[in-house]
mmCIF file of C-alpha atoms in Angstrom:
data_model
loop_
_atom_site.group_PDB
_atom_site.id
_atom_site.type_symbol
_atom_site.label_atom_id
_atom_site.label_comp_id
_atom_site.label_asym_id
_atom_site.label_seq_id
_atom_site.Cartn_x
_atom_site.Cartn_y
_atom_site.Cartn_z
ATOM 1 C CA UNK A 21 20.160 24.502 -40.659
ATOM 2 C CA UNK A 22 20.339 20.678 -40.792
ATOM 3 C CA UNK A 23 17.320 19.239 -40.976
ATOM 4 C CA UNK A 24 18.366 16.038 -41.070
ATOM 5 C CA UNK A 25 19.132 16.127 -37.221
ATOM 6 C CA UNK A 26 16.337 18.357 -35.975
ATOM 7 C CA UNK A 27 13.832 16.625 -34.078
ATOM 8 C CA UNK A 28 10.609 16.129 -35.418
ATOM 9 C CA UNK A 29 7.898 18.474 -33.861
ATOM 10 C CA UNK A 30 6.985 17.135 -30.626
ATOM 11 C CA UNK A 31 8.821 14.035 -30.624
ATOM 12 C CA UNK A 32 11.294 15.776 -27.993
ATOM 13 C CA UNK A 33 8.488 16.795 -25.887
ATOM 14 C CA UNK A 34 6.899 13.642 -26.014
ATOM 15 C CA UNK A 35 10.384 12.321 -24.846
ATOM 16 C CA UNK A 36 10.382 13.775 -22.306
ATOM 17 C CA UNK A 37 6.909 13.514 -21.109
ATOM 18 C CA UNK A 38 7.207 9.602 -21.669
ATOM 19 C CA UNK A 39 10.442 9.293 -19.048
ATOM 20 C CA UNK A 40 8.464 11.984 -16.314
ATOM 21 C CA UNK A 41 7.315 9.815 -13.980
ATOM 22 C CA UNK A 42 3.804 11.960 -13.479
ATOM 23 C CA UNK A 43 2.807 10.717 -16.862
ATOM 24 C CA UNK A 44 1.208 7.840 -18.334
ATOM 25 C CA UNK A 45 0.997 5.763 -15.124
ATOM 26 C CA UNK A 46 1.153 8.359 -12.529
ATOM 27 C CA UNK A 47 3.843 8.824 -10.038
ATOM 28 C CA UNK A 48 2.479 6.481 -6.640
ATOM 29 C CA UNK A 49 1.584 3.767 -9.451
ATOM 30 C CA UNK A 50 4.929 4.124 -10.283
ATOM 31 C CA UNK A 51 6.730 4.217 -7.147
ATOM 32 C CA UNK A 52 4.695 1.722 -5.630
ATOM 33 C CA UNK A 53 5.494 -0.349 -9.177
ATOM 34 C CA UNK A 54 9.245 -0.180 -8.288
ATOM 35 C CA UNK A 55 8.385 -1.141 -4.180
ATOM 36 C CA UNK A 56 6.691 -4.153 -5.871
ATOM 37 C CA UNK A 57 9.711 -5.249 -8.029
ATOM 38 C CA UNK A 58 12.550 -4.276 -5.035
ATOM 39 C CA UNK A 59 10.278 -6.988 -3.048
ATOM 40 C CA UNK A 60 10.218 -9.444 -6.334
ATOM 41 C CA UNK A 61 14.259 -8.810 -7.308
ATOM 42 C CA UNK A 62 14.850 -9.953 -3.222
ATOM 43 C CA UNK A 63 17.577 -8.564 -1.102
ATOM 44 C CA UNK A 64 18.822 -5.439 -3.137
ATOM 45 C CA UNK A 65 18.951 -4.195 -6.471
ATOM 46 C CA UNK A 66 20.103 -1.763 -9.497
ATOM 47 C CA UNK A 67 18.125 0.877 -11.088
ATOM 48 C CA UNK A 68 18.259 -0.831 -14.735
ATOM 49 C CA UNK A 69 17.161 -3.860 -13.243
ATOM 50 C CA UNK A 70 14.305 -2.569 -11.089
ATOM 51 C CA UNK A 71 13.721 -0.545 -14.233
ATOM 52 C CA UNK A 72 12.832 -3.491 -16.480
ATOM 53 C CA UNK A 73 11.528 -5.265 -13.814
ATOM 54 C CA UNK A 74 8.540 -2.915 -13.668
ATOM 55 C CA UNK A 75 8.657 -1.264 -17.274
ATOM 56 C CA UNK A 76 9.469 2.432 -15.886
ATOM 57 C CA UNK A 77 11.925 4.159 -17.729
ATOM 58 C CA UNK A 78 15.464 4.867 -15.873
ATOM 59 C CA UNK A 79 15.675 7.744 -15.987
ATOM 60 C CA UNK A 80 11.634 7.941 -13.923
ATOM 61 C CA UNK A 81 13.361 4.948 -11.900
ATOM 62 C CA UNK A 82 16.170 6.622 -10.383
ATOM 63 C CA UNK A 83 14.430 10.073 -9.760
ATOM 64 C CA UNK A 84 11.139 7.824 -7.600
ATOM 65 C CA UNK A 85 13.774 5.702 -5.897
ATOM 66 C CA UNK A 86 15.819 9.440 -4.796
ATOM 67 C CA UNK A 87 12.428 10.675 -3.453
ATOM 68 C CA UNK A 88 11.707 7.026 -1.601
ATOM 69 C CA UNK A 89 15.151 7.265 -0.518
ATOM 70 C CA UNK A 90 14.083 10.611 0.774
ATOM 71 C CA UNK A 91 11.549 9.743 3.118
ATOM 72 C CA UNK A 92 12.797 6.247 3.671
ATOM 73 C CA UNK A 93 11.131 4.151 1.768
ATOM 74 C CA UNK A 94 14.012 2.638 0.505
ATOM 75 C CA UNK A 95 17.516 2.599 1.661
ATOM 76 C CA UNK A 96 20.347 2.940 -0.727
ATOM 77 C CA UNK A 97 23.471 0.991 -0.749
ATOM 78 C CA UNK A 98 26.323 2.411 -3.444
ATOM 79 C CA UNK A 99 24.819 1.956 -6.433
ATOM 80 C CA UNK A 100 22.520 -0.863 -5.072
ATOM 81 C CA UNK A 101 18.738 -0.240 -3.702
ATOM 82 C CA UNK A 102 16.463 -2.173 -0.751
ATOM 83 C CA UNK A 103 13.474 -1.885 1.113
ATOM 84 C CA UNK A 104 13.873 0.925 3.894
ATOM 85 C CA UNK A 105 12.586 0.935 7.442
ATOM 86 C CA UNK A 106 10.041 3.585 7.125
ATOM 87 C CA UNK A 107 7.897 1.036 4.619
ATOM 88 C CA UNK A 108 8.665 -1.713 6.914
ATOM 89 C CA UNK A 109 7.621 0.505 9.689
ATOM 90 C CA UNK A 110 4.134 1.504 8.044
ATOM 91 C CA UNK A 111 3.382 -2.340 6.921
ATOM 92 C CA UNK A 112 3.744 -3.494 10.218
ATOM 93 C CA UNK A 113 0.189 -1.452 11.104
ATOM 94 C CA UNK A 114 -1.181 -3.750 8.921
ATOM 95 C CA UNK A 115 -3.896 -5.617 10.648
ATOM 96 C CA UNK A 116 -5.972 -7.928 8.511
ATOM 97 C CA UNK A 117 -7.731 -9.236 11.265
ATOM 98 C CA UNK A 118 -7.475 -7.653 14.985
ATOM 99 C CA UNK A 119 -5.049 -9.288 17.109
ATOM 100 C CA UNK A 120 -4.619 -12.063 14.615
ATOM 101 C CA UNK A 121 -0.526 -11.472 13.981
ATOM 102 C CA UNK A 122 -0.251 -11.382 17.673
ATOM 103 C CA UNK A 123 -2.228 -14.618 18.647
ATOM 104 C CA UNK A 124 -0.474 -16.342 16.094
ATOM 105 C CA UNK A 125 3.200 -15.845 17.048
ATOM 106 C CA UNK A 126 3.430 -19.135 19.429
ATOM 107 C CA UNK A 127 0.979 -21.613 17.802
ATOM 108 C CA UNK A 128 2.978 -21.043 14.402
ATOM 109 C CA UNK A 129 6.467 -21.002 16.052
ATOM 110 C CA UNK A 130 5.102 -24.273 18.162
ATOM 111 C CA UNK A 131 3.619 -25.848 15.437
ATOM 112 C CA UNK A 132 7.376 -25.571 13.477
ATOM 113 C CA UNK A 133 9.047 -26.711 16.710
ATOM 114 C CA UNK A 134 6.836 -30.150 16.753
ATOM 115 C CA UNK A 135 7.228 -30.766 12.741
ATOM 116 C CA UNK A 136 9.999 -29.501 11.521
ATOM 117 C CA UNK A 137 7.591 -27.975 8.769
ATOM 118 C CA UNK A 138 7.733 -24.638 6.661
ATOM 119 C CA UNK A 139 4.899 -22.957 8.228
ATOM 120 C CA UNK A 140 2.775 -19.790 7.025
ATOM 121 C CA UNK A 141 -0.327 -18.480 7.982
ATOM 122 C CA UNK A 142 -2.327 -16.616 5.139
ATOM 123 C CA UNK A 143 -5.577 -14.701 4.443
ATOM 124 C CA UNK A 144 -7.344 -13.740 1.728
ATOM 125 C CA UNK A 145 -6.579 -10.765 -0.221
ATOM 126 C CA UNK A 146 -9.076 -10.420 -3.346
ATOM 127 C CA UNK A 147 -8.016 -13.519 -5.547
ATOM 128 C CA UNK A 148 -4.337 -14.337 -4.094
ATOM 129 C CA UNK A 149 -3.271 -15.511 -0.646
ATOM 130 C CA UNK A 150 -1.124 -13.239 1.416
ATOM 131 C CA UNK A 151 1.378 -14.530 4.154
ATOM 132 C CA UNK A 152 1.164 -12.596 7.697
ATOM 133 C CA UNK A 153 3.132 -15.073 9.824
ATOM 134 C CA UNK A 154 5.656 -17.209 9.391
ATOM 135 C CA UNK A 155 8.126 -19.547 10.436
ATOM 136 C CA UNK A 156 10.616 -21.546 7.509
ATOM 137 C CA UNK A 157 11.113 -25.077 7.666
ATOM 138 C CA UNK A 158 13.081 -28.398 6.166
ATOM 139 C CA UNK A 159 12.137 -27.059 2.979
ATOM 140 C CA UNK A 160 13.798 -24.063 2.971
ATOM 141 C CA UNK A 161 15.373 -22.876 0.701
ATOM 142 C CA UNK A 162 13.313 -25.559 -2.015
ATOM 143 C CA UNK A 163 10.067 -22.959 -0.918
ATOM 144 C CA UNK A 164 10.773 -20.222 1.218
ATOM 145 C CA UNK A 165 8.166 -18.798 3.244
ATOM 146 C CA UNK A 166 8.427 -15.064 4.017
ATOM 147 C CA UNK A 167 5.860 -12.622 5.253
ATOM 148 C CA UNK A 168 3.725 -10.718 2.400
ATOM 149 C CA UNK A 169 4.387 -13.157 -0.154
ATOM 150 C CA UNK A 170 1.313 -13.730 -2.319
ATOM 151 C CA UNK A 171 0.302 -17.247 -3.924
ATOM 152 C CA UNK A 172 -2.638 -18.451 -5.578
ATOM 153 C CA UNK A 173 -5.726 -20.009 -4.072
ATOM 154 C CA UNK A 174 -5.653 -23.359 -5.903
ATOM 155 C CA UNK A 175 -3.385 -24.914 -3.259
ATOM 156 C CA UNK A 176 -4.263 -25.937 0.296
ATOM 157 C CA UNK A 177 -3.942 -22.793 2.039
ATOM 158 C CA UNK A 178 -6.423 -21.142 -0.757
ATOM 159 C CA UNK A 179 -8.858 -24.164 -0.106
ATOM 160 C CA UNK A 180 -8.955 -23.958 3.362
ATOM 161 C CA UNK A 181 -9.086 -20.096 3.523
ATOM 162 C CA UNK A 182 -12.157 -20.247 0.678
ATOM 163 C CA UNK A 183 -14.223 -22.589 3.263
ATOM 164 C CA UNK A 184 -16.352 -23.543 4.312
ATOM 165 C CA UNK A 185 -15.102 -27.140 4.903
ATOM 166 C CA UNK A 186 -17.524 -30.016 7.012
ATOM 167 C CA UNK A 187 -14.022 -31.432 8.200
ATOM 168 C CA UNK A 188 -10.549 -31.197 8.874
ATOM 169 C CA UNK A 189 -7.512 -30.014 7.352
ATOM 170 C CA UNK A 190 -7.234 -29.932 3.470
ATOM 171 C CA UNK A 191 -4.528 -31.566 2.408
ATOM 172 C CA UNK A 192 -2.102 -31.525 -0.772
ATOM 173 C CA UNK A 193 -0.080 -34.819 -1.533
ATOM 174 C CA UNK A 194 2.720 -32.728 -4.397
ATOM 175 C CA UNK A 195 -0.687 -31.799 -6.417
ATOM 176 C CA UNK A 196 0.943 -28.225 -6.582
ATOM 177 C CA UNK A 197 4.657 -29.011 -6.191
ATOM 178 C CA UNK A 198 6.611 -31.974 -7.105
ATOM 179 C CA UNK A 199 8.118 -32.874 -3.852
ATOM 180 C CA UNK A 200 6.341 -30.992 -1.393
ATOM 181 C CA UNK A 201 3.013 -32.087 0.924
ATOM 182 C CA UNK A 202 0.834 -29.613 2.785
ATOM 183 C CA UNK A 203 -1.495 -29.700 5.520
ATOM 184 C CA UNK A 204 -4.160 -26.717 5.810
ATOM 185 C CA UNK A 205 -6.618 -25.609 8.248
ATOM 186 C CA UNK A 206 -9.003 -22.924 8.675
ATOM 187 C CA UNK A 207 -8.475 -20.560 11.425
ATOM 188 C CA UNK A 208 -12.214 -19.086 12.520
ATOM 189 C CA UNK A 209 -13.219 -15.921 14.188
ATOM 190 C CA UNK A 210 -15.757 -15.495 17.247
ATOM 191 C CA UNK A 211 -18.485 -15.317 15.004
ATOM 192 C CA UNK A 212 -17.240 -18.517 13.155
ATOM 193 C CA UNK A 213 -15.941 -16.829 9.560
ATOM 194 C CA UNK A 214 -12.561 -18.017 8.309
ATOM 195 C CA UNK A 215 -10.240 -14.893 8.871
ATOM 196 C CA UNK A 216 -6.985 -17.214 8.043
ATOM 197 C CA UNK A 217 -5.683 -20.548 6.838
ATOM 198 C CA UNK A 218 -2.434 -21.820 9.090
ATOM 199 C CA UNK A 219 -0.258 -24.519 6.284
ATOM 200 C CA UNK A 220 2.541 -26.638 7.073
ATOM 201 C CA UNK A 221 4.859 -28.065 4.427
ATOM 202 C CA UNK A 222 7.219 -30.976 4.376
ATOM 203 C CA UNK A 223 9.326 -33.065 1.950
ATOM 204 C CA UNK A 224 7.274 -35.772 0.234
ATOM 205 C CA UNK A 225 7.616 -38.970 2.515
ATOM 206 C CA UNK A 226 6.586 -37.629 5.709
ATOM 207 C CA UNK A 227 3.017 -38.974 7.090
ATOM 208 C CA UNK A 228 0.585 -36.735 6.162
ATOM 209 C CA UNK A 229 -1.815 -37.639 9.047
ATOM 210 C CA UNK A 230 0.149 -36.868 11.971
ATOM 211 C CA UNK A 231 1.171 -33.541 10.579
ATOM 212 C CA UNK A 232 -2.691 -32.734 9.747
ATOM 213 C CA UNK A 233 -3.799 -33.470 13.549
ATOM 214 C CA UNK A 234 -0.705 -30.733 14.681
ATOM 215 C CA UNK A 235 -2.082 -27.991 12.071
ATOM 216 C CA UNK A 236 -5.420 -28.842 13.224
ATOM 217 C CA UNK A 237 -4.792 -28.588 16.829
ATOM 218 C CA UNK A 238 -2.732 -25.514 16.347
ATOM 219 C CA UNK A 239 -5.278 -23.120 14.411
ATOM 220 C CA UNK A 240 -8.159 -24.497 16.873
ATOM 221 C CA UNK A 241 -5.337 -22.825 19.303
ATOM 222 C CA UNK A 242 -5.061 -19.724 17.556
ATOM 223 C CA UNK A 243 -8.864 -19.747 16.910
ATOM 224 C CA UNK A 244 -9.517 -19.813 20.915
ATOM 225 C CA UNK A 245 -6.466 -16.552 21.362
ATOM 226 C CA UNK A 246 -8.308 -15.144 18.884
ATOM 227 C CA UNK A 247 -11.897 -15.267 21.199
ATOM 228 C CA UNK A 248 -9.522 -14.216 24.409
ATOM 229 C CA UNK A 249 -8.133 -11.979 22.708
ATOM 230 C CA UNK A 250 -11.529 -10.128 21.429
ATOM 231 C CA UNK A 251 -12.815 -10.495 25.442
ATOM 232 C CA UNK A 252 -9.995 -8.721 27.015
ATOM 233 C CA UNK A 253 -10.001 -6.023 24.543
ATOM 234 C CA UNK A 254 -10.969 -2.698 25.303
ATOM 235 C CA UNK A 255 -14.653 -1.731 23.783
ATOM 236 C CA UNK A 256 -13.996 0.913 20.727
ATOM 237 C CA UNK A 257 -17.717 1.882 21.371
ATOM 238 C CA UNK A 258 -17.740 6.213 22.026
ATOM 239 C CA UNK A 259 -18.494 7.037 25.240
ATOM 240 C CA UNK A 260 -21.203 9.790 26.243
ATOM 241 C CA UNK A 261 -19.861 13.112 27.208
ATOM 242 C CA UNK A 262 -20.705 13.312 30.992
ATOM 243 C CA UNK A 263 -23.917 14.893 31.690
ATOM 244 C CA UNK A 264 -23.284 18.586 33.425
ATOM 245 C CA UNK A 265 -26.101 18.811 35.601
ATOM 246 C CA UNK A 266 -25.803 14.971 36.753
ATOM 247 C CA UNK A 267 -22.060 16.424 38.048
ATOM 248 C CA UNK A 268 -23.647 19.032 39.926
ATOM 249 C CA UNK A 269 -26.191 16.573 41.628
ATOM 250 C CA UNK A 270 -23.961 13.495 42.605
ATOM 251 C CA UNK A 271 -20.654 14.963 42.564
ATOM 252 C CA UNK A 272 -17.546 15.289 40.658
ATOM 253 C CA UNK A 273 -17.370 13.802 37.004
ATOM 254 C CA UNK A 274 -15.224 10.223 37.198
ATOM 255 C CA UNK A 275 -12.552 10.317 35.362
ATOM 256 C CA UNK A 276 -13.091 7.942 32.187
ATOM 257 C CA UNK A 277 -11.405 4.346 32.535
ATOM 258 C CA UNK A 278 -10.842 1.646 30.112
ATOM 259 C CA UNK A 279 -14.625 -0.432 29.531
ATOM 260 C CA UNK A 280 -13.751 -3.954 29.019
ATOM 261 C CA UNK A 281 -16.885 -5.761 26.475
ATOM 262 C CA UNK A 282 -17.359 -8.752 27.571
ATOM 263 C CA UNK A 283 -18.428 -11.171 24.709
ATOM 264 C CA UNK A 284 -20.333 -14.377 24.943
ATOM 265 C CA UNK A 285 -18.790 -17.712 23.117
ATOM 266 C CA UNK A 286 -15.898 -18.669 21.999
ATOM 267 C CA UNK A 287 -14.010 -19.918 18.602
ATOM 268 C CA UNK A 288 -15.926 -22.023 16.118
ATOM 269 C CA UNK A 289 -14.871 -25.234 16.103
#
């Protein structure tokens, strides 16, 4: 026998172990690590390089991105990988605030139209920012604005979301990005919380002021959709089961409709 080439005891098991993706980091930490770096590597991508991008072995890589493949997850391309519909599917159920993506379609796509600016609307998501809506501007492609992209909070977006501010829009004159202004506002439930910051970007150069009074204007808009939105919404409160014997006195049992809450006030200034 030659030692010389036999494997050490356990080092083949340990191997092994080390490149199965149910070890060490377990396998939805692991798929969801590769998800992550598909979304960070952009339009498509190789196993080796979604490999190092999120430290899982090949080997682990290419067997999670078969099974996300699988139930569409991701979408394969040759030898090339991207995200699938399924994912896109399930994060579009997403709903950090209700009806907030939906109010927010015109005033952001208006708000672009008058400006010209890169425009995102963000909430909070622990300590980082995460974009919901969006609509790219002159600055594209210098900072492109995409939905589910993350940023810190020390910017004017992550001012304005962290509240709560006596005035109006926060503004950034390039303190984050050499080249780049920002005006922010705080978008404000019924009950007057911030559930979002809307931000507009533009080159250096442009007047600051005007484009403040437009942001301004446009999440007091989506602020006031927001409050329509919660009084034309059907209440989610359960409904008593129909008492028997009341049937048998006045009649049949109505058949149950939609109860519409009506609620008092309207978005906080």
């Amino acid at each position: 026998m030659d030692h010389g080439t036999s494997p050490r005891p356990g080092t083949a098991r340990a191997t092994a172990e080390q490149d199965r993706p149910g070890r060490g980091r377990g396998v939805l930490e692991g798929a969801f690590a590769l998800l992550d770096a598909l979304h960070r590597c952009g339009d498509e991508a190789g196993v080796t390089e979604l490999a190092l991008a999120c430290g899982v072995p090949k080997g682990s890589a290419h067997r999670l991105l078969d099974q996300l493949v699988a139930v569409g997850a991701v979408e394969r391309r040759g030898s090339r990988y991207r995200v699938g519909p399924q994912l896109y599917r399930l994060g579009q159920a997403w709903e950090p605030h209700p009806g907030l993506r939906l109010a927010a379609r015109l005033p952001v796509q208006r708000l672009r139209a008058a400006t010209g600016a890169s425009v995102v609307l963000a909430v909070l998501s622990e300590d980082r920012a995460i974009v919901v809506s969006s609509a790219p501007g002159e600055l594209e492609p210098l900072v492109p604005v995409r939905n589910g992209t993350a940023f810190r909070l020390d910017t004017a977006a992550g001012h304005a979301l962290r509240g709560p501010l006596r005035g109006g829009p926060v503004l950034d004159r390039e303190d984050v990005m050499d080249g780049v202004c920002c005006a922010a506002f705080p978008v404000r439930g019924r009950d007057g919380r911030t559930v979002a910051a809307l931000a507009a970007m533009v080159p250096a150069g442009r007047r600051l002021d005007a484009l403040a009074e437009a942001v301004a204007d446009a999440g007091a808009a989506l602020g006031r959709a927001l409050a329509r939105a919660y009084r034309t919404a059907p209440s989610r409160r359960p409904r008593s089961p129909p008492d028997p014997l009341a049937a048998l006195l006045t009649g049949p049992v109505p058949l149950s409709g939609t109860r519409v809450e009506r609620a008092g006030g309207g978005a906080a200034q």
